[in-house]
Amino acid sequence: QVQLEESGGGLVQPGGSLRLSCAASGDIFSIKSMGWYREVPGKQRQLVAAITPGGIANYADSVKGRFTISKDNAQNTIYLQMNSLKPEDTAVYYCNLEGQGITGALVTTADYWGQGTQVTVSS
């Protein structure tokens, strides 16, 4: 099984910063990309930022210039540095791993998800 452990959410004032971390562990065969999605009640989960092991990153337009995604390949860990936070960034943030895991004798291609971490931007 593949596990994703998130940390770093919390309450911050508008204009403030937070850093999210996500560590992947378990029976990982390969990683295509890791990233962060966010979800608010009544809306679809949306991509915030993702990064490949080779360092290619992509961002949602709404966070470009404010958020930075980075990685530590050796630790299978990604980080999301969030600056200039706005109230509309309030959401549950989920870590995602797109890749292959090992289940018994099988290699399975799948999306894996963390449990989510709440980010609240409010004065």
PDB file of C-alpha atoms in Angstrom:
ATOM      1  CA  GLN A   1       0.000   0.000   0.000  1.00  0.00           C
ATOM      2  CA  VAL A   2       0.993   3.601  -0.578  1.00  0.00           C
ATOM      3  CA  GLN A   3       0.515   6.110   2.230  1.00  0.00           C
ATOM      4  CA  LEU A   4       0.639   9.881   2.058  1.00  0.00           C
ATOM      5  CA  GLU A   5       1.179  11.836   5.266  1.00  0.00           C
ATOM      6  CA  GLU A   6       0.365  15.543   5.162  1.00  0.00           C
ATOM      7  CA  SER A   7       1.267  18.261   7.608  1.00  0.00           C
ATOM      8  CA  GLY A   8       1.384  22.031   7.877  1.00  0.00           C
ATOM      9  CA  GLY A   9      -2.187  23.253   7.599  1.00  0.00           C
ATOM     10  CA  GLY A  10      -3.742  25.737   9.979  1.00  0.00           C
ATOM     11  CA  LEU A  11      -5.199  29.188  10.459  1.00  0.00           C
ATOM     12  CA  VAL A  12      -3.419  32.218   9.034  1.00  0.00           C
ATOM     13  CA  GLN A  13      -4.306  35.849   8.455  1.00  0.00           C
ATOM     14  CA  PRO A  14      -4.667  37.243   4.938  1.00  0.00           C
ATOM     15  CA  GLY A  15      -1.251  38.031   3.522  1.00  0.00           C
ATOM     16  CA  GLY A  16       0.379  35.380   5.660  1.00  0.00           C
ATOM     17  CA  SER A  17       2.260  32.220   4.740  1.00  0.00           C
ATOM     18  CA  LEU A  18       2.012  28.500   5.360  1.00  0.00           C
ATOM     19  CA  ARG A  19       4.075  25.541   4.256  1.00  0.00           C
ATOM     20  CA  LEU A  20       2.505  22.166   3.583  1.00  0.00           C
ATOM     21  CA  SER A  21       4.460  18.920   3.506  1.00  0.00           C
ATOM     22  CA  CYS A  22       3.536  15.515   2.128  1.00  0.00           C
ATOM     23  CA  ALA A  23       5.620  12.399   2.601  1.00  0.00           C
ATOM     24  CA  ALA A  24       4.894   9.288   0.566  1.00  0.00           C
ATOM     25  CA  SER A  25       5.781   5.857   1.879  1.00  0.00           C
ATOM     26  CA  GLY A  26       4.954   2.211   1.391  1.00  0.00           C
ATOM     27  CA  ASP A  27       5.112   0.010  -1.664  1.00  0.00           C
ATOM     28  CA  ILE A  28       5.845   2.638  -4.296  1.00  0.00           C
ATOM     29  CA  PHE A  29       7.000   1.276  -7.643  1.00  0.00           C
ATOM     30  CA  SER A  30       7.211   4.550  -9.554  1.00  0.00           C
ATOM     31  CA  ILE A  31       6.042   8.156  -9.315  1.00  0.00           C
ATOM     32  CA  LYS A  32       4.724  10.077 -12.294  1.00  0.00           C
ATOM     33  CA  SER A  33       3.934  13.200 -10.320  1.00  0.00           C
ATOM     34  CA  MET A  34       3.009  14.434  -6.866  1.00  0.00           C
ATOM     35  CA  GLY A  35       0.906  17.418  -6.131  1.00  0.00           C
ATOM     36  CA  TRP A  36      -1.655  19.296  -4.113  1.00  0.00           C
ATOM     37  CA  TYR A  37      -5.355  19.663  -4.744  1.00  0.00           C
ATOM     38  CA  ARG A  38      -7.878  21.615  -2.753  1.00  0.00           C
ATOM     39  CA  GLU A  39     -11.555  21.266  -2.116  1.00  0.00           C
ATOM     40  CA  VAL A  40     -14.247  23.516  -0.708  1.00  0.00           C
ATOM     41  CA  PRO A  41     -17.787  22.401   0.127  1.00  0.00           C
ATOM     42  CA  GLY A  42     -20.003  22.207  -2.918  1.00  0.00           C
ATOM     43  CA  LYS A  43     -17.178  22.397  -5.429  1.00  0.00           C
ATOM     44  CA  GLN A  44     -14.992  19.900  -7.235  1.00  0.00           C
ATOM     45  CA  ARG A  45     -11.530  19.138  -5.999  1.00  0.00           C
ATOM     46  CA  GLN A  46      -9.118  21.245  -8.039  1.00  0.00           C
ATOM     47  CA  LEU A  47      -5.428  21.074  -8.814  1.00  0.00           C
ATOM     48  CA  VAL A  48      -3.299  23.628  -6.987  1.00  0.00           C
ATOM     49  CA  ALA A  49       0.174  22.545  -8.070  1.00  0.00           C
ATOM     50  CA  ALA A  50       1.973  19.398  -9.159  1.00  0.00           C
ATOM     51  CA  ILE A  51       5.561  18.430  -9.809  1.00  0.00           C
ATOM     52  CA  THR A  52       7.304  15.553 -11.571  1.00  0.00           C
ATOM     53  CA  PRO A  53      10.412  13.799 -10.257  1.00  0.00           C
ATOM     54  CA  GLY A  54      12.312  15.658 -12.951  1.00  0.00           C
ATOM     55  CA  GLY A  55      11.179  18.973 -11.505  1.00  0.00           C
ATOM     56  CA  ILE A  56       8.557  20.044 -14.023  1.00  0.00           C
ATOM     57  CA  ALA A  57       5.896  21.956 -12.114  1.00  0.00           C
ATOM     58  CA  ASN A  58       2.524  23.310 -13.045  1.00  0.00           C
ATOM     59  CA  TYR A  59       0.227  25.593 -11.115  1.00  0.00           C
ATOM     60  CA  ALA A  60      -3.358  26.710 -11.109  1.00  0.00           C
ATOM     61  CA  ASP A  61      -3.620  30.245 -12.480  1.00  0.00           C
ATOM     62  CA  SER A  62      -5.058  31.449  -9.188  1.00  0.00           C
ATOM     63  CA  VAL A  63      -1.876  30.595  -7.256  1.00  0.00           C
ATOM     64  CA  LYS A  64       0.844  31.439  -9.765  1.00  0.00           C
ATOM     65  CA  GLY A  65       3.380  33.821  -8.272  1.00  0.00           C
ATOM     66  CA  ARG A  66       2.206  33.102  -4.718  1.00  0.00           C
ATOM     67  CA  PHE A  67       2.660  29.345  -4.238  1.00  0.00           C
ATOM     68  CA  THR A  68       5.763  27.282  -4.893  1.00  0.00           C
ATOM     69  CA  ILE A  69       5.901  23.515  -5.047  1.00  0.00           C
ATOM     70  CA  SER A  70       9.173  21.711  -4.405  1.00  0.00           C
ATOM     71  CA  LYS A  71      10.345  18.131  -3.875  1.00  0.00           C
ATOM     72  CA  ASP A  72      12.824  15.891  -2.187  1.00  0.00           C
ATOM     73  CA  ASN A  73      13.045  12.822  -4.398  1.00  0.00           C
ATOM     74  CA  ALA A  74      15.166  10.884  -1.934  1.00  0.00           C
ATOM     75  CA  GLN A  75      12.468  11.238   0.717  1.00  0.00           C
ATOM     76  CA  ASN A  76       9.483  11.014  -1.668  1.00  0.00           C
ATOM     77  CA  THR A  77       8.355  14.276  -0.130  1.00  0.00           C
ATOM     78  CA  ILE A  78       6.842  17.404  -1.598  1.00  0.00           C
ATOM     79  CA  TYR A  79       6.303  20.826  -0.132  1.00  0.00           C
ATOM     80  CA  LEU A  80       3.938  23.651  -0.935  1.00  0.00           C
ATOM     81  CA  GLN A  81       5.078  27.088   0.151  1.00  0.00           C
ATOM     82  CA  MET A  82       2.041  29.356   0.197  1.00  0.00           C
ATOM     83  CA  ASN A  83       2.638  33.099   0.423  1.00  0.00           C
ATOM     84  CA  SER A  84       0.325  36.092   0.210  1.00  0.00           C
ATOM     85  CA  LEU A  85      -2.568  33.918   1.256  1.00  0.00           C
ATOM     86  CA  LYS A  86      -6.092  35.104   0.537  1.00  0.00           C
ATOM     87  CA  PRO A  87      -9.423  34.139   2.101  1.00  0.00           C
ATOM     88  CA  GLU A  88     -10.322  32.364  -1.139  1.00  0.00           C
ATOM     89  CA  ASP A  89      -7.410  29.979  -0.549  1.00  0.00           C
ATOM     90  CA  THR A  90      -9.360  28.528   2.360  1.00  0.00           C
ATOM     91  CA  ALA A  91      -9.949  24.845   1.643  1.00  0.00           C
ATOM     92  CA  VAL A  92      -8.994  21.328   2.569  1.00  0.00           C
ATOM     93  CA  TYR A  93      -5.719  20.585   0.814  1.00  0.00           C
ATOM     94  CA  TYR A  94      -5.075  17.024  -0.343  1.00  0.00           C
ATOM     95  CA  CYS A  95      -1.775  15.515  -1.328  1.00  0.00           C
ATOM     96  CA  ASN A  96      -1.836  13.382  -4.463  1.00  0.00           C
ATOM     97  CA  LEU A  97       0.571  10.834  -5.882  1.00  0.00           C
ATOM     98  CA  GLU A  98       0.070   9.665  -9.446  1.00  0.00           C
ATOM     99  CA  GLY A  99       2.106   6.576 -10.103  1.00  0.00           C
ATOM    100  CA  GLN A 100       2.392   2.874  -9.511  1.00  0.00           C
ATOM    101  CA  GLY A 101       2.172   0.887  -6.313  1.00  0.00           C
ATOM    102  CA  ILE A 102       2.945  -2.731  -5.562  1.00  0.00           C
ATOM    103  CA  THR A 103       0.106  -4.923  -4.355  1.00  0.00           C
ATOM    104  CA  GLY A 104       1.264  -8.476  -3.808  1.00  0.00           C
ATOM    105  CA  ALA A 105       2.829  -9.550  -7.085  1.00  0.00           C
ATOM    106  CA  LEU A 106       1.067  -6.829  -9.070  1.00  0.00           C
ATOM    107  CA  VAL A 107       2.081  -3.322 -10.074  1.00  0.00           C
ATOM    108  CA  THR A 108      -0.981  -1.092 -10.105  1.00  0.00           C
ATOM    109  CA  THR A 109      -1.260   2.333 -11.689  1.00  0.00           C
ATOM    110  CA  ALA A 110      -3.377   4.611  -9.534  1.00  0.00           C
ATOM    111  CA  ASP A 111      -3.969   7.974  -7.925  1.00  0.00           C
ATOM    112  CA  TYR A 112      -3.235   7.943  -4.219  1.00  0.00           C
ATOM    113  CA  TRP A 113      -4.592  10.547  -1.810  1.00  0.00           C
ATOM    114  CA  GLY A 114      -3.775  11.827   1.624  1.00  0.00           C
ATOM    115  CA  GLN A 115      -6.409  12.472   4.269  1.00  0.00           C
ATOM    116  CA  GLY A 116      -6.361  16.224   3.742  1.00  0.00           C
ATOM    117  CA  THR A 117      -5.271  19.174   5.833  1.00  0.00           C
ATOM    118  CA  GLN A 118      -7.370  22.251   6.520  1.00  0.00           C
ATOM    119  CA  VAL A 119      -6.053  25.658   5.510  1.00  0.00           C
ATOM    120  CA  THR A 120      -8.074  28.624   6.747  1.00  0.00           C
ATOM    121  CA  VAL A 121      -7.228  32.185   5.775  1.00  0.00           C
ATOM    122  CA  SER A 122      -9.135  34.624   7.927  1.00  0.00           C
ATOM    123  CA  SER A 123      -8.654  37.720  10.032  1.00  0.00           C
TER     124      SER A 123
END
